[in-house]
Coordinates of C-alpha atoms in Angstrom, one line a residue:
M173 CA 0.0 0.0 0.0
T174 CA 1.4 3.4 -0.9
A175 CA 1.5 6.4 1.5
T176 CA -1.2 8.1 -0.6
T177 CA -3.6 5.2 -0.6
P178 CA -6.6 6.1 1.7
K179 CA -8.2 3.7 4.2
P180 CA -11.9 3.1 4.7
G181 CA -13.1 4.6 7.9
L182 CA -14.5 1.7 9.8
T183 CA -16.6 2.6 12.8
G184 CA -17.8 -0.8 14.1
D185 CA -21.3 -0.2 12.9
F186 CA -22.2 -2.8 10.2
H187 CA -24.2 -0.7 7.9
T188 CA -22.0 2.3 8.1
D189 CA -18.9 0.2 7.5
S190 CA -20.5 -1.6 4.6
T191 CA -21.2 1.7 2.9
A192 CA -17.7 3.0 3.6
L193 CA -16.1 -0.2 2.3
T194 CA -18.1 -0.2 -0.9
R195 CA -17.2 3.4 -1.6
F196 CA -13.6 2.8 -0.9
L197 CA -13.4 -0.4 -3.0
G198 CA -15.2 1.3 -5.9
D199 CA -12.6 4.1 -5.9
L200 CA -9.8 1.6 -5.9
A201 CA -11.4 -0.5 -8.6
G202 CA -11.4 2.5 -10.9
R203 CA -7.8 3.2 -10.3
S204 CA -6.5 -0.4 -10.4
T205 CA -7.7 -1.3 -14.0
G206 CA -4.9 -3.1 -15.7
E207 CA -3.0 -3.7 -12.5
P208 CA -1.6 -7.2 -12.0
A209 CA -3.0 -9.6 -9.4
H210 CA -0.6 -8.5 -6.7
G211 CA -0.4 -4.8 -7.4
P212 CA -0.4 -2.3 -4.5
L213 CA -4.0 -1.1 -5.1
R214 CA -5.4 -4.7 -5.2
T215 CA -3.4 -5.3 -2.0
A216 CA -4.9 -2.3 -0.3
A217 CA -8.4 -3.5 -1.3
R218 CA -7.7 -7.0 0.1
L219 CA -6.5 -5.5 3.4
A220 CA -9.7 -3.4 3.6
R221 CA -11.9 -6.5 3.0
R222 CA -10.0 -8.3 5.7
R223 CA -10.4 -5.5 8.3
F224 CA -14.1 -5.3 7.5
L225 CA -14.7 -9.0 7.9
E226 CA -12.7 -9.2 11.1
R227 CA -15.3 -6.9 12.6
H228 CA -18.4 -8.0 10.8
A229 CA -18.2 -11.6 9.6
D230 CA -20.9 -13.0 11.9
R231 CA -23.3 -10.0 11.3
L232 CA -22.8 -10.4 7.5
Y233 CA -23.5 -14.1 7.7
E234 CA -26.7 -13.5 9.6
E235 CA -27.8 -11.0 7.0
L236 CA -27.0 -13.5 4.2
T237 CA -28.8 -16.5 5.8
D238 CA -31.8 -14.7 7.4
G239 CA -30.5 -15.1 10.9
R240 CA -29.0 -18.6 10.1
R241 CA -32.4 -19.9 9.1
A242 CA -31.3 -20.4 5.5
F243 CA -28.6 -22.9 4.5
H244 CA -26.6 -21.6 1.5
R245 CA -23.8 -23.4 -0.3
L246 CA -20.5 -21.7 -0.9
D247 CA -21.3 -20.3 -4.3
D248 CA -24.7 -19.0 -3.4
L249 CA -23.3 -17.4 -0.3
A250 CA -20.6 -15.6 -2.2
G251 CA -23.1 -14.4 -4.8
A252 CA -25.3 -13.1 -2.0
A253 CA -22.3 -11.3 -0.4
A254 CA -21.5 -9.6 -3.7
D255 CA -25.0 -8.1 -3.7
A256 CA -25.1 -7.2 0.0
V257 CA -21.8 -5.5 0.2
P258 CA -20.7 -4.5 -3.4
G259 CA -17.0 -5.0 -3.9
L260 CA -16.5 -7.4 -1.0
V261 CA -16.2 -10.4 -3.3
P262 CA -16.4 -10.6 -7.1
T263 CA -19.8 -10.8 -8.8
K264 CA -20.8 -13.8 -10.8
A265 CA -20.4 -11.7 -14.0
E266 CA -16.8 -10.8 -13.0
L267 CA -16.0 -14.4 -12.2
E268 CA -17.3 -15.5 -15.7
V269 CA -14.8 -13.1 -17.3
E270 CA -12.0 -14.2 -15.0
R271 CA -12.8 -17.9 -15.8
C272 CA -12.2 -17.2 -19.5
R273 CA -8.6 -16.2 -18.7
S274 CA -5.8 -18.6 -18.4
Q275 CA -4.3 -19.0 -14.9
R276 CA -1.4 -16.8 -15.9
E277 CA -3.7 -14.0 -17.1
K278 CA -6.1 -14.0 -14.1
L279 CA -6.4 -10.9 -11.8
G280 CA -6.6 -12.9 -8.6
L281 CA -10.2 -12.1 -7.9
E282 CA -10.6 -15.4 -6.1
I283 CA -8.2 -14.3 -3.4
D284 CA -11.2 -12.2 -2.2
H285 CA -13.2 -15.4 -1.8
G286 CA -10.3 -16.8 0.2
I287 CA -10.5 -13.7 2.6
F288 CA -14.3 -14.1 2.8
F289 CA -14.4 -17.8 3.6
H290 CA -11.4 -17.5 5.9
A291 CA -13.5 -15.1 8.0
L292 CA -16.7 -17.1 8.0
L293 CA -15.0 -20.5 8.6
G294 CA -12.8 -18.9 11.3
S295 CA -15.9 -18.0 13.3
E296 CA -17.3 -20.7 15.5
L297 CA -20.8 -19.4 15.1
S298 CA -20.9 -18.9 11.3
G299 CA -18.4 -21.6 10.4
R300 CA -20.3 -24.4 12.1
H301 CA -23.5 -23.3 10.4
L302 CA -21.7 -23.2 7.0
L303 CA -20.3 -26.7 7.4
D304 CA -23.8 -27.9 8.2
A305 CA -25.1 -26.2 5.1
M306 CA -22.5 -27.9 2.9
R307 CA -23.6 -31.3 4.3
R308 CA -27.1 -30.9 3.0
P309 CA -28.1 -33.0 -0.1
T310 CA -27.5 -31.2 -3.4
E311 CA -30.4 -30.3 -5.6
R312 CA -28.9 -32.5 -8.4
A313 CA -29.0 -35.6 -6.1
L314 CA -32.5 -34.9 -4.9
A315 CA -33.7 -34.6 -8.5
A316 CA -32.2 -38.0 -9.3
L317 CA -33.2 -39.8 -6.1
S318 CA -36.6 -41.2 -7.2
G319 CA -35.1 -42.6 -10.4
F320 CA -32.2 -44.1 -8.5
R321 CA -34.5 -45.7 -6.0
A322 CA -36.6 -47.2 -8.8
T323 CA -33.8 -48.4 -11.1
G324 CA -30.7 -48.7 -8.8
R325 CA -28.7 -46.7 -11.3
A326 CA -27.8 -43.0 -11.9
D327 CA -25.5 -41.6 -14.6
F328 CA -23.8 -38.2 -14.1
G329 CA -21.6 -38.5 -17.1
V330 CA -18.1 -38.8 -15.6
V331 CA -19.6 -40.6 -12.5
T332 CA -22.1 -43.4 -12.3
V333 CA -23.8 -44.9 -9.2
E334 CA -25.2 -48.5 -9.1
R335 CA -26.9 -50.3 -6.3
R336 CA -25.8 -53.9 -5.9
G337 CA -27.7 -55.5 -3.1
D338 CA -27.1 -53.2 -0.1
V339 CA -24.0 -51.7 -1.6
G340 CA -24.0 -48.4 -3.5
E341 CA -21.0 -48.4 -5.9
V342 CA -19.7 -45.1 -7.2
T343 CA -17.6 -45.5 -10.3
V344 CA -15.4 -42.6 -11.5
A345 CA -15.1 -42.5 -15.3
N346 CA -13.4 -39.3 -16.3
T347 CA -11.6 -41.3 -18.9
A348 CA -10.3 -38.4 -21.0
F349 CA -8.1 -37.4 -18.0
L350 CA -7.4 -40.6 -16.1
N351 CA -9.9 -39.6 -13.5
A352 CA -8.2 -36.4 -12.7
E353 CA -10.6 -34.1 -10.8
D354 CA -12.0 -30.7 -12.0
D355 CA -15.1 -28.6 -11.1
L356 CA -17.4 -30.9 -13.1
L357 CA -16.1 -34.1 -11.6
V358 CA -16.4 -32.7 -8.1
A359 CA -20.0 -31.8 -8.7
A360 CA -20.8 -35.2 -10.1
L361 CA -19.1 -37.0 -7.2
E362 CA -21.0 -35.0 -4.6
A363 CA -24.3 -35.9 -6.3
A364 CA -23.3 -39.6 -6.4
V365 CA -22.2 -39.7 -2.8
D366 CA -25.5 -38.0 -1.9
L367 CA -27.5 -40.7 -3.6
V368 CA -25.7 -43.5 -1.8
L369 CA -26.4 -41.7 1.5
L370 CA -30.0 -41.0 0.7
D371 CA -31.1 -44.4 -0.5
D372 CA -32.3 -46.3 2.6
S373 CA -31.7 -49.7 1.0
V374 CA -27.9 -49.0 0.7
R375 CA -25.9 -49.8 3.8
V376 CA -22.3 -49.3 2.5
G377 CA -20.8 -47.1 -0.1
V378 CA -17.9 -48.1 -2.4
M379 CA -15.8 -45.8 -4.6
R380 CA -13.7 -47.2 -7.5
G381 CA -12.2 -45.9 -10.7
G382 CA -13.6 -47.2 -14.0
P383 CA -11.7 -48.8 -16.9
M384 CA -9.6 -46.3 -18.8
T385 CA -9.4 -45.6 -22.6
H386 CA -5.9 -44.1 -22.5
P387 CA -3.5 -46.3 -24.6
R388 CA -1.2 -46.8 -21.6
Y389 CA -4.0 -47.9 -19.3
A390 CA -6.5 -49.2 -21.7
R391 CA -9.2 -51.3 -20.0
R392 CA -7.3 -50.9 -16.6
R393 CA -9.0 -49.3 -13.7
V394 CA -7.5 -46.1 -12.2
F395 CA -8.6 -44.6 -8.9
G396 CA -7.5 -41.0 -9.5
A397 CA -4.8 -38.9 -11.1
G398 CA -5.1 -35.8 -8.9
I399 CA -6.1 -32.4 -10.0
N400 CA -6.7 -31.8 -13.7
L401 CA -3.7 -29.7 -14.6
T402 CA -5.0 -29.0 -18.1
R403 CA -8.1 -27.4 -16.7
L404 CA -5.9 -25.5 -14.1
Y405 CA -3.6 -24.2 -16.8
E406 CA -6.7 -23.0 -18.7
G407 CA -8.0 -21.2 -15.7
R408 CA -11.0 -23.4 -15.3
I409 CA -10.4 -24.8 -11.8
S410 CA -12.3 -22.7 -9.2
L411 CA -11.4 -22.0 -5.6
I412 CA -15.1 -22.3 -4.6
D413 CA -16.4 -25.0 -6.9
F414 CA -13.2 -27.2 -6.7
F415 CA -10.9 -26.6 -3.8
L416 CA -13.5 -25.6 -1.1
T417 CA -16.6 -27.5 -2.3
R418 CA -14.5 -30.6 -2.8
E419 CA -13.4 -30.7 0.9
L420 CA -16.7 -29.4 2.5
G421 CA -18.9 -31.3 0.0
Y422 CA -18.5 -34.9 -1.0
I423 CA -15.3 -35.7 1.0
H424 CA -16.9 -34.3 4.3
K425 CA -20.1 -36.2 3.5
I426 CA -18.1 -39.5 3.1
L427 CA -16.6 -38.8 6.5
R428 CA -19.6 -37.6 8.4
G429 CA -22.7 -38.2 6.3
L430 CA -25.5 -35.8 5.5
S431 CA -26.6 -33.3 8.1
V432 CA -30.2 -33.2 9.2
P433 CA -32.2 -30.3 10.7
D434 CA -32.7 -30.3 14.4
D435 CA -36.4 -29.7 14.2
G436 CA -37.2 -31.1 17.7
R437 CA -38.9 -34.3 16.3
D438 CA -36.0 -36.5 17.6
W439 CA -34.3 -36.2 21.0
W440 CA -30.9 -36.6 19.3
P441 CA -30.8 -36.1 15.5
E442 CA -28.5 -38.6 13.7
P443 CA -26.7 -37.7 10.4
V444 CA -27.6 -39.8 7.4
E445 CA -24.4 -41.7 7.4
K446 CA -22.9 -44.8 5.7
P447 CA -19.5 -46.6 6.0
W448 CA -17.3 -46.4 2.9
V449 CA -14.8 -48.6 1.0
A450 CA -12.2 -47.3 -1.4
A451 CA -11.0 -49.7 -4.1
V452 CA -7.6 -48.6 -5.6
D453 CA -6.5 -50.1 -8.9
S454 CA -3.3 -49.0 -10.5
F455 CA -2.7 -45.7 -8.6
A456 CA -4.1 -42.9 -6.5
I457 CA -2.2 -39.7 -7.2
G458 CA -2.8 -36.3 -5.5
G459 CA -6.4 -35.9 -4.7
G460 CA -6.9 -39.6 -5.2
A461 CA -4.5 -40.3 -2.4
Q462 CA -6.0 -37.5 -0.2
I463 CA -9.5 -38.9 -0.1
L464 CA -8.4 -42.3 1.0
L465 CA -7.8 -40.8 4.4
V466 CA -11.6 -40.5 5.0
F467 CA -12.6 -44.1 4.0
D468 CA -13.3 -46.8 6.5
R469 CA -11.6 -49.5 4.5
V470 CA -9.0 -49.1 1.7
I471 CA -8.4 -52.1 -0.6
C472 CA -5.5 -51.9 -3.1
A473 CA -4.5 -54.1 -5.9
E474 CA -0.9 -55.4 -6.0
G475 CA 1.3 -53.0 -7.8
A476 CA -0.8 -50.0 -6.9
Y477 CA 0.9 -46.9 -5.5
L478 CA 0.1 -43.5 -3.9
T479 CA 1.7 -40.1 -4.3
L480 CA 1.0 -36.5 -3.3
P481 CA 2.7 -34.2 -5.9
A482 CA 1.0 -31.0 -4.7
L483 CA 4.2 -29.3 -3.7
R484 CA 5.7 -29.9 -7.2
E485 CA 2.5 -28.5 -8.7
G486 CA 2.5 -25.5 -6.3
I487 CA -0.8 -26.2 -4.4
I488 CA -1.8 -27.5 -1.0
P489 CA -3.1 -31.1 -1.0
G490 CA -6.5 -30.5 0.4
V491 CA -7.0 -31.7 4.0
A492 CA -4.1 -34.2 3.7
N493 CA -1.9 -31.8 5.8
L494 CA -4.3 -32.3 8.6
R495 CA -5.2 -36.0 8.2
L496 CA -2.0 -37.7 6.9
P497 CA 0.2 -37.1 10.0
R498 CA -2.5 -38.9 12.1
T499 CA -2.5 -41.9 9.7
G500 CA 1.1 -42.1 8.5
G501 CA 3.0 -40.1 11.1
N502 CA 4.9 -36.8 10.8
R503 CA 7.9 -38.1 9.0
L504 CA 6.1 -40.0 6.3
S505 CA 3.7 -37.1 5.9
R506 CA 6.6 -34.7 5.2
Q507 CA 8.2 -37.1 2.8
M508 CA 5.0 -37.4 0.8
I509 CA 4.0 -33.7 0.9
F510 CA 7.4 -32.0 0.7
A511 CA 9.3 -34.6 -1.4
D512 CA 6.6 -36.3 -3.5
R513 CA 7.6 -39.7 -2.1
R514 CA 5.9 -42.6 -4.0
I515 CA 4.4 -45.1 -1.6
E516 CA 3.9 -48.6 -2.9
A517 CA 0.7 -50.1 -1.5
D518 CA 2.4 -53.4 -0.7
S519 CA 5.1 -51.8 1.5
P520 CA 5.4 -51.1 5.3
E521 CA 4.5 -47.5 4.6
G522 CA 1.7 -48.5 2.3
R523 CA 0.2 -50.7 4.9
L524 CA -0.3 -47.5 7.0
L525 CA -2.5 -46.1 4.3
C526 CA -4.1 -49.2 2.9
D527 CA -5.9 -51.9 4.9
E528 CA -5.5 -54.8 2.4
V529 CA -3.4 -55.5 -0.7
V530 CA -4.7 -58.3 -2.9
P531 CA -4.0 -59.6 -6.4
E532 CA -5.9 -57.8 -9.1
E533 CA -8.2 -60.8 -9.7
R534 CA -9.3 -60.7 -6.1
M535 CA -10.3 -57.1 -6.0
E536 CA -14.0 -57.7 -6.5
T537 CA -14.1 -60.4 -3.7
A538 CA -12.1 -58.3 -1.3
V539 CA -14.3 -55.2 -1.8
A540 CA -17.4 -57.3 -1.3
E541 CA -16.0 -58.9 1.9
A542 CA -15.0 -55.5 3.3
A543 CA -18.5 -54.1 2.5
A544 CA -20.2 -57.0 4.2
T545 CA -18.1 -56.4 7.4
L546 CA -18.9 -52.7 7.4
A547 CA -22.6 -53.4 7.1
A548 CA -22.7 -54.5 10.7
P549 CA -25.2 -52.2 12.6
A550 CA -22.7 -51.2 15.3
V551 CA -20.3 -49.7 12.7
L552 CA -22.1 -46.4 12.4
G553 CA -22.0 -45.6 16.1
N554 CA -18.3 -46.6 16.3
R555 CA -17.2 -44.5 13.3
R556 CA -19.1 -41.5 14.6
V557 CA -17.4 -41.6 18.0
L558 CA -14.0 -42.3 16.3
H559 CA -14.3 -39.3 14.0
A560 CA -15.5 -37.1 16.8
H561 CA -12.2 -37.9 18.7
E562 CA -9.8 -38.1 15.7
E563 CA -11.0 -35.0 13.9
P564 CA -13.5 -32.9 15.7
E565 CA -15.6 -30.8 13.3
D566 CA -14.2 -27.6 14.7
E567 CA -10.7 -28.8 13.9
L568 CA -11.7 -29.2 10.3
R569 CA -13.4 -25.8 10.3
R570 CA -10.3 -24.1 11.6
Y571 CA -8.1 -25.9 9.1
M572 CA -10.4 -24.9 6.2
A573 CA -10.3 -21.3 7.3
A574 CA -6.5 -21.3 7.0
Y575 CA -6.7 -23.4 3.8
A576 CA -9.1 -20.9 2.1
I577 CA -6.5 -18.1 2.4
E578 CA -3.4 -20.2 1.6
Q579 CA -4.9 -22.0 -1.3
S580 CA -6.2 -18.8 -2.9
R581 CA -2.8 -17.3 -2.6
R582 CA -1.1 -20.4 -4.1
L583 CA -3.5 -20.3 -7.1
H584 CA -2.1 -16.9 -8.1
S585 CA 1.5 -17.4 -7.2
P586 CA 4.2 -17.0 -9.9
D587 CA 5.7 -20.4 -9.2
L588 CA 2.5 -22.2 -9.7
V589 CA 2.0 -20.5 -13.1
E590 CA 5.5 -21.4 -14.1
N591 CA 5.0 -25.0 -13.0
L592 CA 1.9 -25.2 -15.2
E593 CA 3.7 -23.6 -18.1
R594 CA 6.5 -26.2 -17.9
T595 CA 4.0 -29.1 -17.6
W596 CA 2.0 -27.8 -20.6
I597 CA 5.1 -27.4 -22.8
S598 CA 6.4 -30.8 -21.9
R599 CA 3.1 -32.5 -22.6
N600 CA 2.6 -30.8 -26.0
R601 CA 6.1 -31.2 -27.5

């Protein structure tokens, strides 16, 4: 910030400060046209947003959610905030323009989302309500539920769900990208997970990668290849729709199930929860390895391996930084996160992350046996108490508050852009 840059006069009154912030940001916006993502005027604007939210995050959240009676998802909440306090976060129209830019050309507008969600998630009052809102079923899943109950199958394009007896099997089939995740795949996975949780005849969920069409892996199953670097290079990976929704949506639902309203009809409302099995064929890279940490049973085929190349890519590997030390220990966690150490499933380190390693031809049987074990009625109560001790929801909330800021800054860091450029060039030679 330069010496001549003014500061908004914040008084502590919500409405007065909202007006002052909007006026201040409008003035800076007119002066910062053409300024890069980390220019001094944009920095001044971000500091003003931070100071406003430090004072008024809970009051703003009350305004946006009708006194916490409404349960808005992240994207709707951000859109409402853009209307309520103009300039606080980018409008949907501004985001559409930004989304058309490559990652190198972006103005860093999503950093404002990082500031916004850091404040909301950092508040015990607002953050808990927001986590609860993100565990409600998606409209896409509710629209597909009657058909799934009738036929036992739903197709979301890159993800399918099939009911087999009392098992709901989610198959990831983003074959064009070896099951690498992007905004569209995250949305489809959440709808699929919702269906498994909502169907009363399903007792256990299973997630597995489908057979690939890539020449190197033709007809072989792949669990996941991490983030879709092509889409990230193109600027089509969103902080909200990918990084934040992924963690607070389908992954959190696998861990804790769907939240239900406490309407007084039950003396202790229970979440709509199921145990889950992950079946890893070939490999689980990046995000594929991250999500294994929330499954109740992980079955790997012989020869499968796991890696977390996020540091090499320039991003933070989701909630792995919170969960991996608990599972693999501090030293292994640092080797995987900081040094991209490859972990063979059938190794002493791999056995910390996988429950069972079987020959490829035994995968179907091993998964079925694991699902049958987890269908025992007492599993749900045990996993609920286990999760409450291992990872209290407030611990996840505080982690996600820090993650919102750090990941938003990583997305617009020069080294990440350079990494993407090198990867793009090497792939297209």
